[in-house]
Each structure stands twice: as C-alpha cells, then as structure tokens.
C-alpha positions as CSV (number, residue, x, y, z in Angstrom):
1,M,79.6,20.3,3.7
2,D,77.3,18.1,1.8
3,K,74.3,19.2,3.9
4,E,74.8,22.7,3.1
5,R,75.1,21.9,-0.7
6,N,71.8,19.9,-0.4
7,E,70.0,22.9,1.4
8,V,71.1,25.1,-1.3
9,K,70.1,22.8,-4.1
10,N,66.7,22.5,-2.4
11,W,66.3,26.2,-2.4
12,R,67.0,26.3,-6.1
13,V,64.1,24.1,-6.8
14,I,61.6,26.6,-5.4
15,E,59.2,27.3,-8.2
16,H,60.1,30.7,-10.0
17,Y,63.7,31.2,-8.5
18,Y,65.6,32.8,-11.3
19,G,68.5,34.2,-9.4
20,D,71.0,32.2,-11.3
21,I,69.7,33.7,-14.6
22,V,69.9,37.3,-13.0
23,R,73.5,36.5,-12.0
24,K,74.6,35.5,-15.5
25,L,72.8,38.4,-17.1
26,F,74.4,40.9,-14.7
27,I,77.9,39.4,-15.6
28,A,77.0,39.5,-19.3
29,A,76.2,43.3,-18.9
30,G,79.2,43.9,-16.8
31,L,81.4,42.3,-19.5
32,I,79.8,44.4,-22.3
33,M,80.4,47.5,-20.2
34,A,84.0,46.8,-19.4
35,V,84.9,45.6,-23.0
36,T,83.3,48.6,-24.7
37,L,84.3,51.3,-22.1
38,P,87.8,52.1,-23.7
39,F,86.1,52.5,-27.2
40,F,83.2,54.7,-26.1
41,Q,84.9,56.7,-23.2
42,N,85.1,60.0,-25.1
43,F,81.2,59.8,-25.8
44,I,80.1,59.0,-22.2
45,P,79.0,62.3,-20.6
46,E,79.6,61.2,-17.0
47,P,83.1,60.8,-15.5
48,I,84.8,57.5,-16.4
49,F,85.0,56.6,-12.7
50,L,81.2,56.3,-12.7
51,S,81.4,53.8,-15.5
52,I,83.9,51.7,-13.6
53,L,82.0,51.9,-10.4
54,S,78.9,50.7,-12.3
55,I,80.8,47.7,-13.7
56,L,82.0,46.8,-10.2
57,L,78.6,47.2,-8.5
58,V,76.7,45.1,-11.2
59,T,79.3,42.5,-10.7
60,F,79.0,42.7,-6.9
61,F,75.3,42.3,-7.0
62,A,75.8,39.3,-9.3
63,G,78.0,37.8,-6.7
64,T,75.6,38.3,-3.8
65,T,72.6,36.8,-5.5
66,N,71.4,33.8,-3.4
67,P,68.2,32.0,-2.9
68,R,68.4,32.2,0.9
69,Q,68.2,36.0,1.3
70,R,65.3,37.9,-0.1
71,W,67.1,41.3,0.2
72,T,69.6,40.2,-2.4
73,I,66.8,39.7,-5.1
74,V,65.2,43.1,-4.0
75,L,68.6,44.8,-4.7
76,D,68.9,42.8,-7.9
77,A,65.7,44.1,-9.0
78,C,66.6,47.7,-8.2
79,V,69.9,47.4,-10.0
80,A,68.2,46.0,-13.1
81,A,65.6,48.9,-13.0
82,V,68.3,51.5,-12.7
83,G,70.4,49.9,-15.3
84,L,67.5,49.6,-17.8
85,A,66.6,53.1,-17.3
86,V,70.0,54.5,-17.6
87,F,71.1,52.5,-20.7
88,E,67.8,52.9,-22.6
89,Y,67.9,56.6,-22.0
90,Y,71.4,56.7,-23.7
91,A,70.2,54.5,-26.4
92,V,67.3,56.7,-27.1
93,T,69.5,60.0,-27.0
94,N,72.0,58.3,-29.3
95,Y,69.4,57.0,-31.8
96,G,70.1,58.6,-35.3
97,S,73.4,60.0,-34.4
98,S,76.5,59.3,-36.2
99,H,77.6,56.9,-33.3
100,E,75.4,53.9,-34.3
101,W,77.7,51.5,-32.3
102,I,76.9,53.5,-29.2
103,F,73.2,53.1,-29.7
104,W,73.4,49.5,-30.3
105,T,75.7,48.8,-27.4
106,N,73.3,50.7,-25.0
107,Q,70.3,49.0,-26.5
108,L,71.8,45.6,-26.0
109,I,72.7,46.4,-22.2
110,S,69.4,47.7,-21.6
111,L,67.7,44.6,-22.9
112,I,70.1,42.5,-20.6
113,F,68.8,44.7,-17.7
114,L,65.2,44.3,-19.0
115,F,65.4,40.5,-18.8
116,S,67.2,40.9,-15.4
117,F,64.4,42.8,-14.1
118,Y,61.8,40.5,-15.3
119,F,63.5,37.4,-13.8
120,A,64.2,39.2,-10.5
121,S,60.6,40.4,-10.4
122,K,59.5,36.7,-10.9
123,T,61.7,35.7,-8.1
124,L,60.6,38.3,-5.7
125,R,56.9,37.4,-6.4
126,S,57.7,33.7,-5.6
127,M,59.6,34.7,-2.5
128,F,56.8,36.9,-1.1
129,L,54.2,34.2,-1.9
130,F,56.2,31.6,0.1
131,G,56.5,33.9,3.1
132,P,59.6,34.8,5.1
133,E,62.8,32.7,4.8
134,E,62.3,31.2,8.2
135,D,59.0,29.7,7.1
136,R,60.5,27.9,4.2
137,D,62.3,25.1,6.1
C-alpha cells in the first residue's frame, strides 16, 4: 500500500502535472452548475436532463483524472474545451439581457473551464514530451 502511494506521489512531481488543479476546477464548475440550476432552469433552452447529465459528467471526469493515464487528461481537455465553448456561448447570448445573473454565472463557469483547459493542455504537453507511460518508470 505504501509503495503505491509513493509511486503516485512520484508521478505528481512530474514537471507540469496539473491534474489535481483540473480536478478541483471541474468540481467547482459542477458545484456552481448544481447550485444555480434550480434558479435558472426556466431560462435554459435545453432539457433539464442535459444540465444534470453535464453536472454528472464533469464530476465523473474530475474523479477519473490521474497522472498515470494520459487518456484521462485528453478527456479532461476535451471536456474543458466543450464546457468553455458552451458556457461562453450562453454568456455572450445573455449579455445585455434583463437576466444579468445568468450572464455572470455562465461567464464564471466559462472562465473555470478556460483555466481547466489551460492546465489540462500544459499537462498533456508534459506527458507527450516525457513519452508513453511505460517509458516513465
């Protein structure tokens, strides 16, 4: 058990691994989405089920992020890019409307996904520079 913990700890000292930050940002985005959904449900053009599914998926990908598997970081970058695009789109379309809080909430979530995308990209770059997972031992 201690050997496994030491191995994971060693992986986290890889230069430019930011998966833990991406995980925290995803959780923050999911929390904001979950807390504000009841208040904004009447203003969301898509079915509420898609919003709940999005919260579940963001939380799922936060939970799967780890330094030993490159594919989790690739998926984190994809989720962050989609989240940034969707929430920024809705922020822009709600800008100047009478629903100012919807704009600010969407803008905040899109910024969280922007930082998530940045840190996931930095982690990916580092993982590709170091080569395949098998070569890192």
